[in-house]
Amino acid sequence: MKQEPSQTGFQGLRVGALESRMAPEMERLISRHGGIPVVAPSMKELPLSEHSQALAFGETLLFVSIDIIVFLTGVGCRTLLDILETRFPREAIKKALENTILVVRGPKPAGVMKSLGLHPHILVPEPNTWRDILQALDASYPQGLGEKRVAVQEYGISNPELLTGLRDRGAQVTPVPVYRWTLPDDLQPLNQLAEQIVNKEISVLLIT
């Protein structure tokens, strides 16, 4: 019996995507897999104009102590380090990080750490949710976090569930915001994609 060839890829379907930072790469990826890309950035990241919390974190990291740092995103990790380097020498930052337990959520912040010659102590497994972060910490600290100073590099908005979960485990938690999310300057592509979805002109929607 002759077996029909398997069909893969998007096969000419119109594929919408809300990717912002890597929109050109997403377009190429969809096209490479046989789709017609309709990519509309849904947000942009704005560094905070006032970095008082990030610099206060740096003071504590270098001159007091922080037991654990949780890095949630690659761009946030890089931005935080760039902010710290405006006040502190890179080698001093690196030395302080070497004496701190580094927890990274996924490969992007891990890559930033490795670019400094640092290796994360705890790599949170996929799908990298806040629950996975807490489970990874529970595996390393089954007795709880017992008054450990834990800093959390935040992204876009705060994650109250994560912060509460850390405090419930006994940690002294310091959120460190470094950027926030806002809508793109040009909303036309996003509005057009929404209209095409309503009109059932989009067969697949990719949300990264």
mmCIF file of C-alpha atoms in Angstrom:
data_model
loop_
_atom_site.group_PDB
_atom_site.id
_atom_site.type_symbol
_atom_site.label_atom_id
_atom_site.label_comp_id
_atom_site.label_asym_id
_atom_site.label_seq_id
_atom_site.Cartn_x
_atom_site.Cartn_y
_atom_site.Cartn_z
ATOM 1 C CA MET A 1 0.000 0.000 0.000
ATOM 2 C CA LYS A 2 1.446 3.310 -1.069
ATOM 3 C CA GLN A 3 1.917 5.734 1.820
ATOM 4 C CA GLU A 4 1.024 9.366 1.242
ATOM 5 C CA PRO A 5 3.896 11.768 1.926
ATOM 6 C CA SER A 6 3.577 13.638 5.202
ATOM 7 C CA GLN A 7 2.689 17.303 4.941
ATOM 8 C CA THR A 8 4.728 19.706 7.013
ATOM 9 C CA GLY A 9 5.027 23.457 7.362
ATOM 10 C CA PHE A 10 2.350 26.101 6.946
ATOM 11 C CA GLN A 11 1.563 25.163 3.323
ATOM 12 C CA GLY A 12 0.823 28.684 2.120
ATOM 13 C CA LEU A 13 -1.343 29.724 5.096
ATOM 14 C CA ARG A 14 -1.357 33.321 6.333
ATOM 15 C CA VAL A 15 0.457 33.300 9.669
ATOM 16 C CA GLY A 16 0.144 36.184 12.112
ATOM 17 C CA ALA A 17 2.743 36.871 14.802
ATOM 18 C CA LEU A 18 3.017 39.413 17.612
ATOM 19 C CA GLU A 19 6.809 39.348 17.823
ATOM 20 C CA SER A 20 8.443 42.724 18.512
ATOM 21 C CA ARG A 21 12.189 42.586 19.148
ATOM 22 C CA MET A 22 12.862 39.811 16.611
ATOM 23 C CA ALA A 23 10.177 40.634 14.034
ATOM 24 C CA PRO A 24 12.457 40.263 10.944
ATOM 25 C CA GLU A 25 13.704 36.877 12.172
ATOM 26 C CA MET A 26 10.105 35.761 12.760
ATOM 27 C CA GLU A 27 9.130 36.768 9.228
ATOM 28 C CA ARG A 28 11.982 34.742 7.773
ATOM 29 C CA LEU A 29 11.129 31.759 9.973
ATOM 30 C CA ILE A 30 7.484 31.734 8.853
ATOM 31 C CA SER A 31 8.460 32.099 5.191
ATOM 32 C CA ARG A 32 11.039 29.327 5.494
ATOM 33 C CA HIS A 33 8.291 27.013 6.733
ATOM 34 C CA GLY A 34 5.970 27.809 3.859
ATOM 35 C CA GLY A 35 3.768 30.458 5.448
ATOM 36 C CA ILE A 36 2.806 33.994 4.456
ATOM 37 C CA PRO A 37 3.982 36.137 7.396
ATOM 38 C CA VAL A 38 1.884 38.924 8.860
ATOM 39 C CA VAL A 39 4.025 40.189 11.730
ATOM 40 C CA ALA A 40 2.809 43.058 13.895
ATOM 41 C CA PRO A 41 4.854 44.159 16.917
ATOM 42 C CA SER A 42 2.612 44.220 19.976
ATOM 43 C CA MET A 43 4.889 46.089 22.398
ATOM 44 C CA LYS A 44 8.222 47.794 22.883
ATOM 45 C CA GLU A 45 10.597 47.779 25.810
ATOM 46 C CA LEU A 46 11.565 51.078 27.398
ATOM 47 C CA PRO A 47 14.490 51.302 29.838
ATOM 48 C CA LEU A 48 13.450 53.111 32.993
ATOM 49 C CA SER A 49 14.655 56.711 32.927
ATOM 50 C CA GLU A 50 15.251 56.561 36.678
ATOM 51 C CA HIS A 51 17.514 53.680 37.725
ATOM 52 C CA SER A 52 17.509 54.258 41.471
ATOM 53 C CA GLN A 53 16.336 50.732 42.307
ATOM 54 C CA ALA A 54 18.876 49.094 39.999
ATOM 55 C CA LEU A 55 21.727 51.190 41.427
ATOM 56 C CA ALA A 56 20.563 50.518 44.996
ATOM 57 C CA PHE A 57 20.682 46.814 44.113
ATOM 58 C CA GLY A 58 24.254 47.332 42.905
ATOM 59 C CA GLU A 59 25.254 48.986 46.179
ATOM 60 C CA THR A 60 23.865 46.030 48.119
ATOM 61 C CA LEU A 61 25.459 43.494 45.781
ATOM 62 C CA LEU A 62 28.937 44.998 46.016
ATOM 63 C CA PHE A 63 29.069 46.371 49.545
ATOM 64 C CA VAL A 64 26.620 44.334 51.646
ATOM 65 C CA SER A 65 25.558 40.946 50.303
ATOM 66 C CA ILE A 66 22.928 39.246 48.198
ATOM 67 C CA ASP A 67 22.565 35.492 48.482
ATOM 68 C CA ILE A 68 20.569 34.729 45.333
ATOM 69 C CA ILE A 69 19.809 36.666 42.136
ATOM 70 C CA VAL A 70 17.021 35.527 39.823
ATOM 71 C CA PHE A 71 17.502 36.711 36.220
ATOM 72 C CA LEU A 72 14.235 36.472 34.308
ATOM 73 C CA THR A 73 15.154 37.723 30.815
ATOM 74 C CA GLY A 74 18.229 38.114 28.679
ATOM 75 C CA VAL A 75 17.558 41.736 27.699
ATOM 76 C CA GLY A 76 16.775 42.635 31.313
ATOM 77 C CA CYS A 77 19.935 40.947 32.551
ATOM 78 C CA ARG A 78 22.045 42.809 29.976
ATOM 79 C CA THR A 79 20.331 46.120 30.718
ATOM 80 C CA LEU A 80 20.844 45.699 34.458
ATOM 81 C CA LEU A 81 24.552 45.015 33.998
ATOM 82 C CA ASP A 82 24.887 48.032 31.705
ATOM 83 C CA ILE A 83 23.261 50.225 34.358
ATOM 84 C CA LEU A 84 25.592 48.919 37.047
ATOM 85 C CA GLU A 85 28.646 49.598 34.866
ATOM 86 C CA THR A 86 27.753 53.305 34.816
ATOM 87 C CA ARG A 87 28.750 53.415 38.501
ATOM 88 C CA PHE A 88 30.815 50.321 39.322
ATOM 89 C CA PRO A 89 33.819 48.676 37.596
ATOM 90 C CA ARG A 90 32.968 45.593 35.555
ATOM 91 C CA GLU A 91 35.482 43.442 37.426
ATOM 92 C CA ALA A 92 33.945 44.412 40.762
ATOM 93 C CA ILE A 93 30.478 43.469 39.465
ATOM 94 C CA LYS A 94 31.777 40.168 38.147
ATOM 95 C CA LYS A 95 33.512 39.349 41.431
ATOM 96 C CA ALA A 96 30.341 40.083 43.390
ATOM 97 C CA LEU A 97 28.303 37.879 41.061
ATOM 98 C CA GLU A 98 30.833 35.066 41.489
ATOM 99 C CA ASN A 99 29.964 35.062 45.191
ATOM 100 C CA THR A 100 26.220 34.944 44.554
ATOM 101 C CA ILE A 101 23.924 32.073 43.603
ATOM 102 C CA LEU A 102 22.769 32.847 40.049
ATOM 103 C CA VAL A 103 19.356 31.584 38.970
ATOM 104 C CA VAL A 104 18.471 32.026 35.290
ATOM 105 C CA ARG A 105 15.135 31.544 33.569
ATOM 106 C CA GLY A 106 16.004 30.012 30.227
ATOM 107 C CA PRO A 107 18.974 30.250 27.859
ATOM 108 C CA LYS A 108 19.033 34.013 27.170
ATOM 109 C CA PRO A 109 20.068 35.259 30.621
ATOM 110 C CA ALA A 110 22.357 32.229 30.841
ATOM 111 C CA GLY A 111 24.055 33.468 27.677
ATOM 112 C CA VAL A 112 24.604 36.899 29.216
ATOM 113 C CA MET A 113 26.170 35.288 32.274
ATOM 114 C CA LYS A 114 28.441 33.144 30.135
ATOM 115 C CA SER A 115 29.591 36.220 28.212
ATOM 116 C CA LEU A 116 31.043 37.409 31.539
ATOM 117 C CA GLY A 117 32.675 34.050 32.163
ATOM 118 C CA LEU A 118 30.046 33.164 34.775
ATOM 119 C CA HIS A 119 28.040 29.964 35.011
ATOM 120 C CA PRO A 120 24.504 29.880 36.445
ATOM 121 C CA HIS A 121 24.070 27.730 39.519
ATOM 122 C CA ILE A 122 20.384 27.005 38.842
ATOM 123 C CA LEU A 123 18.989 26.822 35.306
ATOM 124 C CA VAL A 124 15.195 26.905 35.420
ATOM 125 C CA PRO A 125 13.753 24.263 33.061
ATOM 126 C CA GLU A 126 11.149 24.867 30.384
ATOM 127 C CA PRO A 127 8.532 26.213 30.163
ATOM 128 C CA ASN A 128 10.336 28.690 32.480
ATOM 129 C CA THR A 129 7.248 29.875 34.359
ATOM 130 C CA TRP A 130 7.340 31.445 37.828
ATOM 131 C CA ARG A 131 6.171 28.084 39.190
ATOM 132 C CA ASP A 132 9.191 26.415 37.570
ATOM 133 C CA ILE A 133 11.459 28.982 39.234
ATOM 134 C CA LEU A 134 10.022 28.179 42.658
ATOM 135 C CA GLN A 135 10.243 24.429 42.017
ATOM 136 C CA ALA A 136 13.889 24.751 40.963
ATOM 137 C CA LEU A 137 14.655 26.676 44.159
ATOM 138 C CA ASP A 138 12.740 24.119 46.224
ATOM 139 C CA ALA A 139 14.918 21.371 44.762
ATOM 140 C CA SER A 140 18.079 23.217 45.801
ATOM 141 C CA TYR A 141 16.720 24.529 49.106
ATOM 142 C CA PRO A 142 14.261 21.909 50.407
ATOM 143 C CA GLN A 143 14.287 23.531 53.871
ATOM 144 C CA GLY A 144 13.228 26.893 52.469
ATOM 145 C CA LEU A 145 15.109 30.100 51.836
ATOM 146 C CA GLY A 146 15.460 31.030 55.522
ATOM 147 C CA GLU A 147 16.019 34.814 55.476
ATOM 148 C CA LYS A 148 18.255 34.686 52.408
ATOM 149 C CA ARG A 149 18.473 37.947 50.483
ATOM 150 C CA VAL A 150 16.961 37.283 47.054
ATOM 151 C CA ALA A 151 16.986 39.869 44.242
ATOM 152 C CA VAL A 152 14.680 39.413 41.236
ATOM 153 C CA GLN A 153 15.457 41.143 37.934
ATOM 154 C CA GLU A 154 12.004 42.063 36.697
ATOM 155 C CA TYR A 155 10.746 42.530 33.157
ATOM 156 C CA GLY A 156 7.945 44.781 31.929
ATOM 157 C CA ILE A 157 5.704 44.328 34.941
ATOM 158 C CA SER A 158 6.182 42.839 38.369
ATOM 159 C CA ASN A 159 5.279 39.192 39.040
ATOM 160 C CA PRO A 160 3.480 39.202 42.403
ATOM 161 C CA GLU A 161 3.020 35.414 42.433
ATOM 162 C CA LEU A 162 6.773 34.852 42.173
ATOM 163 C CA LEU A 163 7.603 37.471 44.799
ATOM 164 C CA THR A 164 4.968 36.087 47.172
ATOM 165 C CA GLY A 165 6.217 32.535 46.623
ATOM 166 C CA LEU A 166 9.757 33.591 47.522
ATOM 167 C CA ARG A 167 8.588 35.407 50.648
ATOM 168 C CA ASP A 168 6.480 32.413 51.666
ATOM 169 C CA ARG A 169 9.726 30.399 51.615
ATOM 170 C CA GLY A 170 11.343 32.829 54.040
ATOM 171 C CA ALA A 171 13.318 34.987 51.613
ATOM 172 C CA GLN A 172 13.976 38.704 51.958
ATOM 173 C CA VAL A 173 12.976 39.757 48.444
ATOM 174 C CA THR A 174 14.188 42.796 46.504
ATOM 175 C CA PRO A 175 12.531 43.405 43.092
ATOM 176 C CA VAL A 176 14.855 45.104 40.594
ATOM 177 C CA PRO A 177 12.915 46.669 37.678
ATOM 178 C CA VAL A 178 15.038 47.726 34.695
ATOM 179 C CA TYR A 179 12.553 48.312 31.863
ATOM 180 C CA ARG A 180 8.845 48.473 31.216
ATOM 181 C CA TRP A 181 6.519 47.578 28.382
ATOM 182 C CA THR A 182 4.466 49.999 26.321
ATOM 183 C CA LEU A 183 2.600 49.915 23.028
ATOM 184 C CA PRO A 184 4.540 50.424 19.776
ATOM 185 C CA ASP A 185 4.773 53.942 18.361
ATOM 186 C CA ASP A 186 3.045 52.757 15.183
ATOM 187 C CA LEU A 187 -0.180 50.870 15.976
ATOM 188 C CA GLN A 188 -1.291 50.442 12.367
ATOM 189 C CA PRO A 189 0.269 46.965 11.815
ATOM 190 C CA LEU A 190 -1.257 45.704 15.064
ATOM 191 C CA ASN A 191 -4.690 47.110 14.204
ATOM 192 C CA GLN A 192 -4.496 45.598 10.731
ATOM 193 C CA LEU A 193 -3.583 42.180 12.119
ATOM 194 C CA ALA A 194 -6.479 42.359 14.595
ATOM 195 C CA GLU A 195 -8.865 43.201 11.756
ATOM 196 C CA GLN A 196 -7.584 40.288 9.667
ATOM 197 C CA ILE A 197 -8.065 37.927 12.618
ATOM 198 C CA VAL A 198 -11.664 39.120 13.067
ATOM 199 C CA ASN A 199 -12.274 38.663 9.330
ATOM 200 C CA LYS A 200 -10.850 35.113 9.526
ATOM 201 C CA GLU A 201 -8.041 35.967 7.112
ATOM 202 C CA ILE A 202 -5.351 34.622 9.474
ATOM 203 C CA SER A 203 -5.105 30.841 9.751
ATOM 204 C CA VAL A 204 -2.394 30.656 12.447
ATOM 205 C CA LEU A 205 -1.420 33.102 15.189
ATOM 206 C CA LEU A 206 1.989 32.794 16.828
ATOM 207 C CA ILE A 207 2.317 34.321 20.299
ATOM 208 C CA THR A 208 5.891 34.214 21.580
#
